[in-house]
Amino acid sequence: MFPPSLEPLYERYLAGLPAGVYLLEARVQEEDLKPERLLFASPRLASFAGEESPETLQTVLWNPLRIHPEDRRGFEESIRRLMKENEVWRVFRFERGDGHYLWIKEGLSVLEKSGSRLLLLGLWVDLTEEKEAFAELQTDHLLWLSIFGKAPVGLILYDLEDGRFLYANPYTLKVLGYAWEELRIKRVWEVVPLRFRQEIKENLSWRAKAGRSCSFFYELPLVTKTGEERMVSLLTETFQWKDRRVGVGIGVDATPQLFLERRLAEVAFFDPLTGLPSRDLFLEKLRALILRGARKREHLLVAVLDLTNFREINATLGYEAGNRILKEVAARLCGGLRKSDIKSHFFADKFGLIFTDIRGTYSLQVVFHKVQEILKKPFRINSHEIVLSARIGGALFPRDGETPEELLSKAEAALKRAKESGEDVALYSPEIERSLAEEAFLRSAMVEGLARGEFFPVYQPIVRLSDRRIVGAEALIRWHHPELGLLPPARFIGLAEKTGFISELGDFILRKALEEMSPLVSQNGLFLCLNFSGRQFRETSLPQKIERVLKETGFPPEKFHLEITETTAMEKAERTLAILEKLRSLGIKIVLDDFGMGYSSMKYLVEFEVDKIKIDRFFVSNLLSGEKPRHVVRTIVGLARSVGARCLAEGIEREEELEILKEIGCEEGQGFLFAPPLTLEKFQELVKG
Ligand code: C2E
Ligand code: MG
Ligand code: MG
């Protein structure tokens, strides 16, 4: 119905207005315009005009009989102005189908002219309501009110001198809960809480006297009819109208927004899962206690608690169970510790605690005992009984620090140290700081060291037990640091795994060992064992990488033995399994290292196809202590057989151990009895000699 070129215009700008729109083709006839064809009429126009259908609309729109007799002259005059000026606004009373008159303000503009034909755009705004309520306002103001008055923002007009409301739009009335009749007899300051009244009165009288327009922005509560306070953001402007100074206020109800902000603040301050204070609030409380403590010479203990076996629970029983346990831990901490002790849930299995009134350093032990008591009773999740243990790191105020952040970070450092040294409790000490500093030092030294060629492999011979013949070697990494000297893997492998540096280190040792050993392996038929960390199995391209290095170094794949520990195998077992299968398809042999030391050895023996099992040194070194260890080793050897794997004993140091192992039927071994790990040259000599 609307000409295509104008359709988007209507859709985008006009359809939503509280105004009627129409397009009319008209013909110039002498001094007059005759409507020819109504091309478009918006639904709102039809509703203004009454029950009219689009067809009948055309006959009533410009029909003088529908115009109030008093307005007919002006109505006709405006047509002549339109032809001259192409645009006109006129106000008239229009008789709706039901006999009622509407106050209409109509805007007309000429869109196109061709010969005697004109294309006109008409816009109708219904001012009836406003005209009735504000007879004294000019129609231009009424137009403004009519359009903006219906918007979802508050709009008020008020007399600056006596503070009376001159106008309030429906939105304002809805927010305040008043009918217009009730509000119009009130003064502006009567809807403001008592505590702000004086200020508002002063503001009004100041604006009344100021001879210019001045705008203000407020955030202030308004009081509704029921006495409730609602926060409003209000922009006011001042203007002169006839002999009056009038204030206009445009405002929005900010209460829902504020409510949301407050709620967000609460969420940030309290952990939604346990209801305990969050880490942020913990720090705030600590700040307050430090201030109090500094005044009263009070000592504080800041502790960070970490559940040691929570990750496995999460992994085996699921997050839902994990969450239930955390909730219960929180409840037990609240019940088992003094009310005045502050408890907080940081995240996952980390909790923060603050103890006041602390004397001496023994207290962390006391706290740990209490926590142990609290966790002693098993947690019941479905049919499972779970026993939790915890670790605690602590720092003392004022001894270890004076700001909340400092104390917390020191307590966390202590916890970290406890974790690494396998202890349950650690109180911060400068020594801890030193070892953490050393760690930081090693971290960067490793990176530089690799670039400077400080890392190299050594090779420990592997022998056939029956005749002590060297059949292979295990490559073991070493680091020669210029100042620290020769460092064993225990000093840096863990750290490298933690930082991810192990993958570069692993790449290096892989290439280096294969390059160095390739000739020996080919000439003497030896095999080479290489250790891999779990972290390296995160790279799904590991098999391709190994394959490439094997090719480039000319190393026979079947002589390459890849060692993994059970912990490696445990992490992401699915993915590891897929990687191992790929490696085996290349001809590579898989060796399960440190067998018996992990806690799921059997499971992996069943799931993974392994070619060799390395019996951990622990079992070997116990062999001479009695019957039992012997039985265990015998069982391991039997187990290996049953899955088609060979057996190797690690850490053989004595002839007696060798004899027992031979008798049990273990095929291979390595240990100081035969040779320690050797440099390449020494190893070559040994093999050739
Ligand atoms: P592992 O793979 O179980 O290596 C055997 C460890 O036992 C070696 O320690 C070796 O020197 C030591 N050893 C050998 N024979 C005897 C003995 O008769 N008595 C005693 N007491 N010890 C013996 P090392 O070289 O210090 O390596 C420690 C661990 O570091 C290795 O244990 C392995 O898990 C890891 N590692 C070493 N090199 C690498 C590597 O290149 N990559 C990865 N990811 N880990 C490595
Ligand atoms: Mg090994
Ligand atoms: Mg081992």
PDB file of N, CA and C in Angstrom, residues 410-464:
ATOM      1  N   LYS A 410      51.464 -14.432  51.668  1.00  0.00           N
ATOM      2  CA  LYS A 410      52.446 -15.213  52.424  1.00  0.00           C
ATOM      3  C   LYS A 410      51.845 -16.518  52.941  1.00  0.00           C
ATOM      4  N   ALA A 411      50.582 -16.449  53.341  1.00  0.00           N
ATOM      5  CA  ALA A 411      49.916 -17.686  53.771  1.00  0.00           C
ATOM      6  C   ALA A 411      49.824 -18.642  52.590  1.00  0.00           C
ATOM      7  N   GLU A 412      49.571 -18.077  51.398  1.00  0.00           N
ATOM      8  CA  GLU A 412      49.480 -18.921  50.205  1.00  0.00           C
ATOM      9  C   GLU A 412      50.843 -19.510  49.841  1.00  0.00           C
ATOM     10  N   ALA A 413      51.882 -18.704  50.032  1.00  0.00           N
ATOM     11  CA  ALA A 413      53.233 -19.208  49.769  1.00  0.00           C
ATOM     12  C   ALA A 413      53.536 -20.375  50.700  1.00  0.00           C
ATOM     13  N   ALA A 414      53.128 -20.235  51.959  1.00  0.00           N
ATOM     14  CA  ALA A 414      53.377 -21.306  52.931  1.00  0.00           C
ATOM     15  C   ALA A 414      52.618 -22.574  52.528  1.00  0.00           C
ATOM     16  N   LEU A 415      51.392 -22.387  52.068  1.00  0.00           N
ATOM     17  CA  LEU A 415      50.593 -23.540  51.642  1.00  0.00           C
ATOM     18  C   LEU A 415      51.264 -24.246  50.461  1.00  0.00           C
ATOM     19  N   LYS A 416      51.749 -23.443  49.546  1.00  0.00           N
ATOM     20  CA  LYS A 416      52.409 -23.981  48.371  1.00  0.00           C
ATOM     21  C   LYS A 416      53.624 -24.811  48.779  1.00  0.00           C
ATOM     22  N   ARG A 417      54.366 -24.261  49.714  1.00  0.00           N
ATOM     23  CA  ARG A 417      55.543 -24.976  50.175  1.00  0.00           C
ATOM     24  C   ARG A 417      55.154 -26.280  50.856  1.00  0.00           C
ATOM     25  N   ALA A 418      54.076 -26.227  51.663  1.00  0.00           N
ATOM     26  CA  ALA A 418      53.612 -27.429  52.355  1.00  0.00           C
ATOM     27  C   ALA A 418      53.271 -28.499  51.321  1.00  0.00           C
ATOM     28  N   LYS A 419      52.556 -28.083  50.288  1.00  0.00           N
ATOM     29  CA  LYS A 419      52.150 -28.998  49.236  1.00  0.00           C
ATOM     30  C   LYS A 419      53.363 -29.652  48.603  1.00  0.00           C
ATOM     31  N   GLU A 420      54.353 -28.827  48.276  1.00  0.00           N
ATOM     32  CA  GLU A 420      55.505 -29.358  47.559  1.00  0.00           C
ATOM     33  C   GLU A 420      56.355 -30.275  48.416  1.00  0.00           C
ATOM     34  N   SER A 421      56.370 -29.999  49.717  1.00  0.00           N
ATOM     35  CA  SER A 421      57.203 -30.857  50.560  1.00  0.00           C
ATOM     36  C   SER A 421      56.381 -31.968  51.206  1.00  0.00           C
ATOM     37  N   GLY A 422      55.104 -32.050  50.818  1.00  0.00           N
ATOM     38  CA  GLY A 422      54.275 -33.146  51.301  1.00  0.00           C
ATOM     39  C   GLY A 422      53.892 -33.025  52.771  1.00  0.00           C
ATOM     40  N   GLU A 423      53.968 -31.818  53.324  1.00  0.00           N
ATOM     41  CA  GLU A 423      53.586 -31.643  54.725  1.00  0.00           C
ATOM     42  C   GLU A 423      52.143 -31.161  54.821  1.00  0.00           C
ATOM     43  N   ASP A 424      51.606 -31.242  56.050  1.00  0.00           N
ATOM     44  CA  ASP A 424      50.227 -30.826  56.246  1.00  0.00           C
ATOM     45  C   ASP A 424      50.107 -29.358  56.618  1.00  0.00           C
ATOM     46  N   VAL A 425      51.086 -28.881  57.359  1.00  0.00           N
ATOM     47  CA  VAL A 425      51.000 -27.517  57.883  1.00  0.00           C
ATOM     48  C   VAL A 425      52.295 -26.789  57.591  1.00  0.00           C
ATOM     49  N   ALA A 426      52.195 -25.547  57.209  1.00  0.00           N
ATOM     50  CA  ALA A 426      53.400 -24.740  57.086  1.00  0.00           C
ATOM     51  C   ALA A 426      53.079 -23.308  57.450  1.00  0.00           C
ATOM     52  N   LEU A 427      53.910 -22.780  58.336  1.00  0.00           N
ATOM     53  CA  LEU A 427      53.771 -21.379  58.674  1.00  0.00           C
ATOM     54  C   LEU A 427      54.812 -20.632  57.851  1.00  0.00           C
ATOM     55  N   TYR A 428      54.409 -19.474  57.396  1.00  0.00           N
ATOM     56  CA  TYR A 428      55.326 -18.697  56.564  1.00  0.00           C
ATOM     57  C   TYR A 428      56.648 -18.447  57.271  1.00  0.00           C
ATOM     58  N   SER A 429      57.711 -18.530  56.521  1.00  0.00           N
ATOM     59  CA  SER A 429      59.004 -18.137  57.076  1.00  0.00           C
ATOM     60  C   SER A 429      59.826 -17.561  55.940  1.00  0.00           C
ATOM     61  N   PRO A 430      60.809 -16.754  56.274  1.00  0.00           N
ATOM     62  CA  PRO A 430      61.632 -16.174  55.204  1.00  0.00           C
ATOM     63  C   PRO A 430      62.273 -17.278  54.367  1.00  0.00           C
ATOM     64  N   GLU A 431      62.487 -18.441  54.990  1.00  0.00           N
ATOM     65  CA  GLU A 431      63.090 -19.549  54.246  1.00  0.00           C
ATOM     66  C   GLU A 431      62.187 -19.969  53.094  1.00  0.00           C
ATOM     67  N   ILE A 432      60.882 -19.975  53.382  1.00  0.00           N
ATOM     68  CA  ILE A 432      59.906 -20.327  52.344  1.00  0.00           C
ATOM     69  C   ILE A 432      60.017 -19.347  51.199  1.00  0.00           C
ATOM     70  N   GLU A 433      60.124 -18.096  51.576  1.00  0.00           N
ATOM     71  CA  GLU A 433      60.258 -17.065  50.558  1.00  0.00           C
ATOM     72  C   GLU A 433      61.499 -17.332  49.716  1.00  0.00           C
ATOM     73  N   ARG A 434      62.560 -17.707  50.417  1.00  0.00           N
ATOM     74  CA  ARG A 434      63.806 -17.982  49.708  1.00  0.00           C
ATOM     75  C   ARG A 434      63.628 -19.120  48.712  1.00  0.00           C
ATOM     76  N   SER A 435      62.958 -20.194  49.157  1.00  0.00           N
ATOM     77  CA  SER A 435      62.849 -21.330  48.238  1.00  0.00           C
ATOM     78  C   SER A 435      61.914 -20.993  47.080  1.00  0.00           C
ATOM     79  N   LEU A 436      60.914 -20.138  47.360  1.00  0.00           N
ATOM     80  CA  LEU A 436      60.055 -19.724  46.256  1.00  0.00           C
ATOM     81  C   LEU A 436      60.817 -18.817  45.302  1.00  0.00           C
ATOM     82  N   ALA A 437      61.692 -18.016  45.889  1.00  0.00           N
ATOM     83  CA  ALA A 437      62.506 -17.140  45.051  1.00  0.00           C
ATOM     84  C   ALA A 437      63.436 -17.989  44.195  1.00  0.00           C
ATOM     85  N   GLU A 438      63.946 -19.063  44.815  1.00  0.00           N
ATOM     86  CA  GLU A 438      64.831 -19.950  44.079  1.00  0.00           C
ATOM     87  C   GLU A 438      64.085 -20.568  42.897  1.00  0.00           C
ATOM     88  N   GLU A 439      62.823 -20.930  43.185  1.00  0.00           N
ATOM     89  CA  GLU A 439      62.005 -21.517  42.130  1.00  0.00           C
ATOM     90  C   GLU A 439      61.850 -20.534  40.973  1.00  0.00           C
ATOM     91  N   ALA A 440      61.584 -19.282  41.345  1.00  0.00           N
ATOM     92  CA  ALA A 440      61.422 -18.265  40.312  1.00  0.00           C
ATOM     93  C   ALA A 440      62.719 -18.116  39.526  1.00  0.00           C
ATOM     94  N   PHE A 441      63.821 -18.201  40.261  1.00  0.00           N
ATOM     95  CA  PHE A 441      65.129 -18.096  39.622  1.00  0.00           C
ATOM     96  C   PHE A 441      65.344 -19.265  38.654  1.00  0.00           C
ATOM     97  N   LEU A 442      65.028 -20.494  39.156  1.00  0.00           N
ATOM     98  CA  LEU A 442      65.229 -21.680  38.323  1.00  0.00           C
ATOM     99  C   LEU A 442      64.388 -21.642  37.057  1.00  0.00           C
ATOM    100  N   ARG A 443      63.166 -21.145  37.235  1.00  0.00           N
ATOM    101  CA  ARG A 443      62.263 -21.038  36.109  1.00  0.00           C
ATOM    102  C   ARG A 443      62.920 -20.330  34.916  1.00  0.00           C
ATOM    103  N   SER A 444      63.493 -19.156  35.186  1.00  0.00           N
ATOM    104  CA  SER A 444      64.074 -18.425  34.066  1.00  0.00           C
ATOM    105  C   SER A 444      65.438 -18.996  33.699  1.00  0.00           C
ATOM    106  N   ALA A 445      66.139 -19.520  34.708  1.00  0.00           N
ATOM    107  CA  ALA A 445      67.449 -20.103  34.416  1.00  0.00           C
ATOM    108  C   ALA A 445      67.315 -21.303  33.476  1.00  0.00           C
ATOM    109  N   MET A 446      66.195 -22.050  33.629  1.00  0.00           N
ATOM    110  CA  MET A 446      65.984 -23.215  32.765  1.00  0.00           C
ATOM    111  C   MET A 446      65.878 -22.808  31.302  1.00  0.00           C
ATOM    112  N   VAL A 447      65.095 -21.756  31.103  1.00  0.00           N
ATOM    113  CA  VAL A 447      64.874 -21.301  29.735  1.00  0.00           C
ATOM    114  C   VAL A 447      66.202 -20.865  29.116  1.00  0.00           C
ATOM    115  N   GLU A 448      66.952 -20.072  29.878  1.00  0.00           N
ATOM    116  CA  GLU A 448      68.250 -19.616  29.377  1.00  0.00           C
ATOM    117  C   GLU A 448      69.208 -20.792  29.209  1.00  0.00           C
ATOM    118  N   GLY A 449      69.148 -21.693  30.180  1.00  0.00           N
ATOM    119  CA  GLY A 449      70.044 -22.848  30.174  1.00  0.00           C
ATOM    120  C   GLY A 449      69.877 -23.705  28.937  1.00  0.00           C
ATOM    121  N   LEU A 450      68.637 -23.878  28.520  1.00  0.00           N
ATOM    122  CA  LEU A 450      68.386 -24.707  27.333  1.00  0.00           C
ATOM    123  C   LEU A 450      68.991 -24.040  26.105  1.00  0.00           C
ATOM    124  N   ALA A 451      68.813 -22.714  26.050  1.00  0.00           N
ATOM    125  CA  ALA A 451      69.351 -21.968  24.908  1.00  0.00           C
ATOM    126  C   ALA A 451      70.880 -22.020  24.915  1.00  0.00           C
ATOM    127  N   ARG A 452      71.470 -22.055  26.117  1.00  0.00           N
ATOM    128  CA  ARG A 452      72.931 -22.039  26.206  1.00  0.00           C
ATOM    129  C   ARG A 452      73.550 -23.435  26.187  1.00  0.00           C
ATOM    130  N   GLY A 453      72.716 -24.454  25.999  1.00  0.00           N
ATOM    131  CA  GLY A 453      73.243 -25.815  25.885  1.00  0.00           C
ATOM    132  C   GLY A 453      73.705 -26.408  27.211  1.00  0.00           C
ATOM    133  N   GLU A 454      73.040 -26.032  28.304  1.00  0.00           N
ATOM    134  CA  GLU A 454      73.456 -26.565  29.602  1.00  0.00           C
ATOM    135  C   GLU A 454      72.819 -27.921  29.925  1.00  0.00           C
ATOM    136  N   PHE A 455      71.842 -28.315  29.130  1.00  0.00           N
ATOM    137  CA  PHE A 455      71.188 -29.607  29.382  1.00  0.00           C
ATOM    138  C   PHE A 455      71.792 -30.687  28.493  1.00  0.00           C
ATOM    139  N   PHE A 456      71.883 -31.874  29.021  1.00  0.00           N
ATOM    140  CA  PHE A 456      72.396 -32.990  28.207  1.00  0.00           C
ATOM    141  C   PHE A 456      71.914 -34.314  28.789  1.00  0.00           C
ATOM    142  N   PRO A 457      71.854 -35.355  27.971  1.00  0.00           N
ATOM    143  CA  PRO A 457      71.440 -36.647  28.503  1.00  0.00           C
ATOM    144  C   PRO A 457      72.632 -37.466  28.985  1.00  0.00           C
ATOM    145  N   VAL A 458      72.390 -38.268  30.022  1.00  0.00           N
ATOM    146  CA  VAL A 458      73.351 -39.308  30.397  1.00  0.00           C
ATOM    147  C   VAL A 458      72.646 -40.635  30.151  1.00  0.00           C
ATOM    148  N   TYR A 459      73.420 -41.710  30.096  1.00  0.00           N
ATOM    149  CA  TYR A 459      72.832 -42.996  29.722  1.00  0.00           C
ATOM    150  C   TYR A 459      73.155 -44.051  30.759  1.00  0.00           C
ATOM    151  N   GLN A 460      72.137 -44.646  31.310  1.00  0.00           N
ATOM    152  CA  GLN A 460      72.392 -45.735  32.251  1.00  0.00           C
ATOM    153  C   GLN A 460      72.190 -47.066  31.521  1.00  0.00           C
ATOM    154  N   PRO A 461      73.231 -47.914  31.570  1.00  0.00           N
ATOM    155  CA  PRO A 461      73.114 -49.202  30.872  1.00  0.00           C
ATOM    156  C   PRO A 461      71.993 -50.058  31.445  1.00  0.00           C
ATOM    157  N   ILE A 462      71.358 -50.801  30.578  1.00  0.00           N
ATOM    158  CA  ILE A 462      70.362 -51.783  31.000  1.00  0.00           C
ATOM    159  C   ILE A 462      70.919 -53.157  30.603  1.00  0.00           C
ATOM    160  N   VAL A 463      70.923 -54.082  31.542  1.00  0.00           N
ATOM    161  CA  VAL A 463      71.570 -55.373  31.256  1.00  0.00           C
ATOM    162  C   VAL A 463      70.572 -56.516  31.272  1.00  0.00           C
ATOM    163  N   ARG A 464      70.962 -57.581  30.571  1.00  0.00           N
ATOM    164  CA  ARG A 464      70.210 -58.824  30.672  1.00  0.00           C
ATOM    165  C   ARG A 464      70.712 -59.496  31.947  1.00  0.00           C
TER     166      ARG A 464
END
